[in-house]
Coordinates of C-alpha atoms in Angstrom, one line a residue:
M12 CA 96.6 132.0 136.6
T13 CA 93.5 130.3 137.9
Y14 CA 90.8 128.6 135.2
E15 CA 88.3 131.4 134.9
E16 CA 91.2 133.8 134.2
Y17 CA 92.8 131.4 131.7
L18 CA 88.8 131.1 129.9
D19 CA 89.0 135.0 130.1
E20 CA 92.0 135.3 128.5
V21 CA 91.0 132.7 125.7
T22 CA 88.0 135.1 125.1
T23 CA 90.0 138.4 125.2
L24 CA 92.5 136.7 122.6
L25 CA 89.2 135.9 120.4
T26 CA 87.9 139.5 120.6
E27 CA 91.4 141.3 119.9
N28 CA 93.0 139.3 117.3
H29 CA 89.9 137.9 115.4
D30 CA 87.6 140.9 115.6
L31 CA 85.0 138.9 117.3
T32 CA 82.3 140.4 118.9
E33 CA 82.7 139.8 123.1
S34 CA 79.4 137.7 122.9
A35 CA 80.4 135.9 120.1
A36 CA 83.8 135.0 121.7
I37 CA 82.3 133.9 124.8
K38 CA 79.8 131.6 123.1
C39 CA 82.8 130.1 121.4
V40 CA 84.4 129.5 124.7
V41 CA 81.3 128.3 126.1
R42 CA 81.0 125.6 123.4
A43 CA 84.2 124.8 123.7
Q44 CA 84.2 124.1 127.4
A45 CA 80.6 121.9 126.8
A46 CA 82.8 120.0 124.4
D47 CA 85.5 119.6 127.6
Y48 CA 87.9 121.1 125.4
F49 CA 89.4 122.7 128.7
V50 CA 89.7 120.0 130.9
P51 CA 93.0 119.5 130.7
H52 CA 93.4 123.1 131.6
D53 CA 91.1 122.4 134.7
D54 CA 93.2 119.4 136.0
N55 CA 96.7 120.8 135.0
P56 CA 97.6 124.5 136.2
E57 CA 100.7 124.4 134.2
L58 CA 98.6 124.8 131.2
R59 CA 97.2 127.9 132.0
T60 CA 99.8 130.2 130.3
V61 CA 99.7 133.0 128.0
A62 CA 101.2 130.9 125.5
N63 CA 98.5 128.0 125.6
A64 CA 95.7 130.9 125.7
V65 CA 97.1 132.2 122.3
K66 CA 97.1 128.6 120.8
D67 CA 93.6 127.6 122.2
A68 CA 92.3 130.9 120.9
E69 CA 93.9 130.4 117.7
A70 CA 92.4 126.5 117.2
L71 CA 89.0 127.8 118.7
Y72 CA 88.9 130.4 115.7
E73 CA 89.8 128.1 113.2
Q74 CA 87.0 125.4 114.3
R75 CA 84.4 128.0 114.3
V76 CA 85.8 129.3 110.7
A77 CA 85.4 125.4 109.7
A78 CA 82.1 124.9 111.1
A79 CA 80.9 128.3 109.5
A80 CA 82.1 127.0 106.0
A81 CA 81.0 123.9 106.4
S82 CA 77.2 125.1 107.2
R83 CA 77.6 126.7 104.0
G84 CA 79.1 123.6 102.2
K85 CA 82.3 125.2 101.8
P86 CA 85.9 124.1 102.7
G87 CA 87.2 125.9 105.9
R88 CA 90.4 128.0 106.1
G89 CA 91.8 125.7 108.5
K90 CA 95.4 124.7 108.1
H91 CA 96.6 122.0 105.6

């Protein structure tokens, strides 16, 4: 899949698997892009698979939860 299709897949998975609004999922993906999270995917088309999109959506969601918890002064739900 193309880089843009990959980002769309990650966004879709965030909305479907984590009940985020489309707007919230897009913001999550855009923030990750701004932080260069997806640079390897842009450089290497072999990374743009549905399986990796699932992993990336989970990782981004966990980062989002941890950041929200940190802003409230509570530990996140991340994997230990």
